[in-house]
PDB file of C-alpha atoms in Angstrom:
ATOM      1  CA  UNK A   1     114.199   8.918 243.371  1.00  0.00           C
ATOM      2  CA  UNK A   2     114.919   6.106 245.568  1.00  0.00           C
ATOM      3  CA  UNK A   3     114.910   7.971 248.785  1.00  0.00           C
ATOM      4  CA  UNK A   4     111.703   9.095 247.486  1.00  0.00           C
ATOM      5  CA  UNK A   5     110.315   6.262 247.558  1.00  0.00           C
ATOM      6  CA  UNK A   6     111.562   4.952 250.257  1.00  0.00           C
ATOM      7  CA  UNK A   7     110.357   7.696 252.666  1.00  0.00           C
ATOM      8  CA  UNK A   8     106.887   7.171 251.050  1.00  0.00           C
ATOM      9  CA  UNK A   9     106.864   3.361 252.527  1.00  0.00           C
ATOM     10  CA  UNK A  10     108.399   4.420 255.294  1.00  0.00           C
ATOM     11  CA  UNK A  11     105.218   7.030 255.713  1.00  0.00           C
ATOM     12  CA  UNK A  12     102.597   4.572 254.530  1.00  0.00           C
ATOM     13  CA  UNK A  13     104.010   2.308 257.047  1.00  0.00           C
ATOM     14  CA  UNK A  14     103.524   4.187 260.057  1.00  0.00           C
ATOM     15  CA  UNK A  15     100.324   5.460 258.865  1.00  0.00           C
ATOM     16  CA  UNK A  16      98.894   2.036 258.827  1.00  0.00           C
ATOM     17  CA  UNK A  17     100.575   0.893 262.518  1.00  0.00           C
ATOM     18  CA  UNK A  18      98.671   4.150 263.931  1.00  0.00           C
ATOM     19  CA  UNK A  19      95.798   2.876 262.715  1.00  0.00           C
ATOM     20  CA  UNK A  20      95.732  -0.465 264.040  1.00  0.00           C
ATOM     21  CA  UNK A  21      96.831   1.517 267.239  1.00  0.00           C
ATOM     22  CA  UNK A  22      93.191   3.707 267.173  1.00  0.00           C
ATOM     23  CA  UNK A  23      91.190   0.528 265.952  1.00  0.00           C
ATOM     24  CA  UNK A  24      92.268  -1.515 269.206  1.00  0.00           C
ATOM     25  CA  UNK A  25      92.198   1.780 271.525  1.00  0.00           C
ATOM     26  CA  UNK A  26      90.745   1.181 274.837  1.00  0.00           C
ATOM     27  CA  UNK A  27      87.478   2.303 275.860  1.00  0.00           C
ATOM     28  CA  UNK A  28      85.265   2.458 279.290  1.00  0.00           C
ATOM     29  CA  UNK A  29      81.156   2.761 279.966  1.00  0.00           C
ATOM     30  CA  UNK A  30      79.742   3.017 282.915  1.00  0.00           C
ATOM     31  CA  UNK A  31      76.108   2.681 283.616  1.00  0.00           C
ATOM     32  CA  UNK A  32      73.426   0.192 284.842  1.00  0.00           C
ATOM     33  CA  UNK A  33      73.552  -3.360 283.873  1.00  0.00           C
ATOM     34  CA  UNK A  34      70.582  -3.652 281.855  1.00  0.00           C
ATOM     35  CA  UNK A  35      71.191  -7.581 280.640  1.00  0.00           C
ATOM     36  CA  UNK A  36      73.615 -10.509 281.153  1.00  0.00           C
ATOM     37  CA  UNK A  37      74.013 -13.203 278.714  1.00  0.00           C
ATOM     38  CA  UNK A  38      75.892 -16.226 280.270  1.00  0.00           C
ATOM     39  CA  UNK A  39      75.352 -18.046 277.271  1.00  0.00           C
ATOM     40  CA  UNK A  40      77.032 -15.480 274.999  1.00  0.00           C
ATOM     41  CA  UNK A  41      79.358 -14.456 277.776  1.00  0.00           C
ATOM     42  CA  UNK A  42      77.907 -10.773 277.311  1.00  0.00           C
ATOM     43  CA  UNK A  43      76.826  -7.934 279.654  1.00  0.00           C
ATOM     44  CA  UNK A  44      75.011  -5.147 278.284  1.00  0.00           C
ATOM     45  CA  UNK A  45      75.600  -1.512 280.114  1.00  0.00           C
ATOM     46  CA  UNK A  46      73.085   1.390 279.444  1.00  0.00           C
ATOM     47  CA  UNK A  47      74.959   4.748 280.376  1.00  0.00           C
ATOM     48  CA  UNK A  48      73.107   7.622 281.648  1.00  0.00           C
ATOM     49  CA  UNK A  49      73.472   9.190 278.463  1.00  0.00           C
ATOM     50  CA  UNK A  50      73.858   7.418 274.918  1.00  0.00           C
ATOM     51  CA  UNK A  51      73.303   3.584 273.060  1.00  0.00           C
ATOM     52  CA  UNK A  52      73.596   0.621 275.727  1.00  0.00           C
ATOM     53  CA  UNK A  53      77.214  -1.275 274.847  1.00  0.00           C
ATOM     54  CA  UNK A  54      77.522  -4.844 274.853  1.00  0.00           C
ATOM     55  CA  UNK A  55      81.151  -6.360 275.672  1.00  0.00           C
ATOM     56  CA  UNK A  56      81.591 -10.273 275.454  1.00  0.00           C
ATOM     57  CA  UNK A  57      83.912 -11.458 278.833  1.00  0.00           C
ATOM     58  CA  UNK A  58      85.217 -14.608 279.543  1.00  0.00           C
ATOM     59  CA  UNK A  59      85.904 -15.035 283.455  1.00  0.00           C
ATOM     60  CA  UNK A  60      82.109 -16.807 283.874  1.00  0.00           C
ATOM     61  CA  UNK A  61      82.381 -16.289 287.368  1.00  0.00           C
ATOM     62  CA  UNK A  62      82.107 -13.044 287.587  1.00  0.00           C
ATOM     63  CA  UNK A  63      78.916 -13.066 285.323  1.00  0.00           C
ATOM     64  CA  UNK A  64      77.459 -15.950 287.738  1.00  0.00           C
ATOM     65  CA  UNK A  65      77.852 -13.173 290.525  1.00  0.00           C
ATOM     66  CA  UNK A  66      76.045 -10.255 288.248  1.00  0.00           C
ATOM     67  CA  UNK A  67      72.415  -8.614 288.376  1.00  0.00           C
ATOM     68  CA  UNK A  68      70.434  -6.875 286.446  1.00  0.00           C
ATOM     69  CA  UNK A  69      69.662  -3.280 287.721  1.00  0.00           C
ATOM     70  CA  UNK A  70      73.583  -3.083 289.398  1.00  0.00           C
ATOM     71  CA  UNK A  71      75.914   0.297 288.538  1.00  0.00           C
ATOM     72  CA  UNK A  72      78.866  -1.348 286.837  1.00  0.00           C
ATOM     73  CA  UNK A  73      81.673  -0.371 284.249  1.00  0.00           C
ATOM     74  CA  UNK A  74      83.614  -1.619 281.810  1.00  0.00           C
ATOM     75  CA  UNK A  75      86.948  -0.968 280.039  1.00  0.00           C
ATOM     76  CA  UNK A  76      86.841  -2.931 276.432  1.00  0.00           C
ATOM     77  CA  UNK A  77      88.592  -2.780 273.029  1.00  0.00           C
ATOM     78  CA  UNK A  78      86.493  -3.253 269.728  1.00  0.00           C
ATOM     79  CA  UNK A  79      88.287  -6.540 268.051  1.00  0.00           C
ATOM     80  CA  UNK A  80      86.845  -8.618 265.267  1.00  0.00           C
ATOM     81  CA  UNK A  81      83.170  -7.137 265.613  1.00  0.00           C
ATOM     82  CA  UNK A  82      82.838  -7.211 269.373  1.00  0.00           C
ATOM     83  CA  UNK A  83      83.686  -5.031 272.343  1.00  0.00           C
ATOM     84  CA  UNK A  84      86.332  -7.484 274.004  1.00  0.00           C
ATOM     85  CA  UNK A  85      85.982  -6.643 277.729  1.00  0.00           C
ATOM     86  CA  UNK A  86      89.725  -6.391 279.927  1.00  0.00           C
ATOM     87  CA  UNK A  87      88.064  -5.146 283.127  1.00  0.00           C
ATOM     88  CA  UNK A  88      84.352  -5.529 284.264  1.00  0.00           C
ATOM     89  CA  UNK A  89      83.518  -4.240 287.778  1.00  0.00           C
ATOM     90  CA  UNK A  90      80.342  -3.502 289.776  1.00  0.00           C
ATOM     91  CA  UNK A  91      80.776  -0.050 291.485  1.00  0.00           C
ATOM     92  CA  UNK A  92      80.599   0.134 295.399  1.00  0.00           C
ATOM     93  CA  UNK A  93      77.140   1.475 295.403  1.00  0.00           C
ATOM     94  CA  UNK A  94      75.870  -1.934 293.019  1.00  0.00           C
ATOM     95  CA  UNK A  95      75.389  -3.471 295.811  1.00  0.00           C
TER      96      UNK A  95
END
């Protein structure tokens, strides 16, 4: 009986470590910038297909140098409510 149980928290413990693993998974859009937000530290990308995605990013240089109407991509994880940028680049043909 104790193995039992002991396999089933070893099993419920893995479970739950795979899932944090798929909530922080990382994620790219590419598209047109379609709004910059230097306040909120936010650009918003519009894909050619789908919903526009928002992802907050912190180097405010980089948003200083951003326009409206440029081909850019993102790669982002979803953390506490937001899509927390790691990369943000404008493609070649942005500018």
């Amino acid at each position: 009986m104790k193995k039992i149980i002991v396999l089933a928290v070893t099993v419920l413990v893995a479970l739950s470590l795979s899932m944090v693993a798929v909530a922080e998974e990382q994620q790219k859009v590419k598209g047109t910038i379609t709004k910059i937000d230097t306040a909120a530290k936010s650009v918003t990308i519009q894909p050619k297909e789908g919903a526009a995605v928002t992802v907050v990013y912190d180097d405010a240089d980089l948003l200083s140098k951003v326009k409206e109407g440029e081909k850019g991509e993102a790669k982002y994880v979803a953390k506490d409510g937001k899509n927390v940028a790691i990369e943000v680049k404008l493609s070649a043909t942005g500018h």
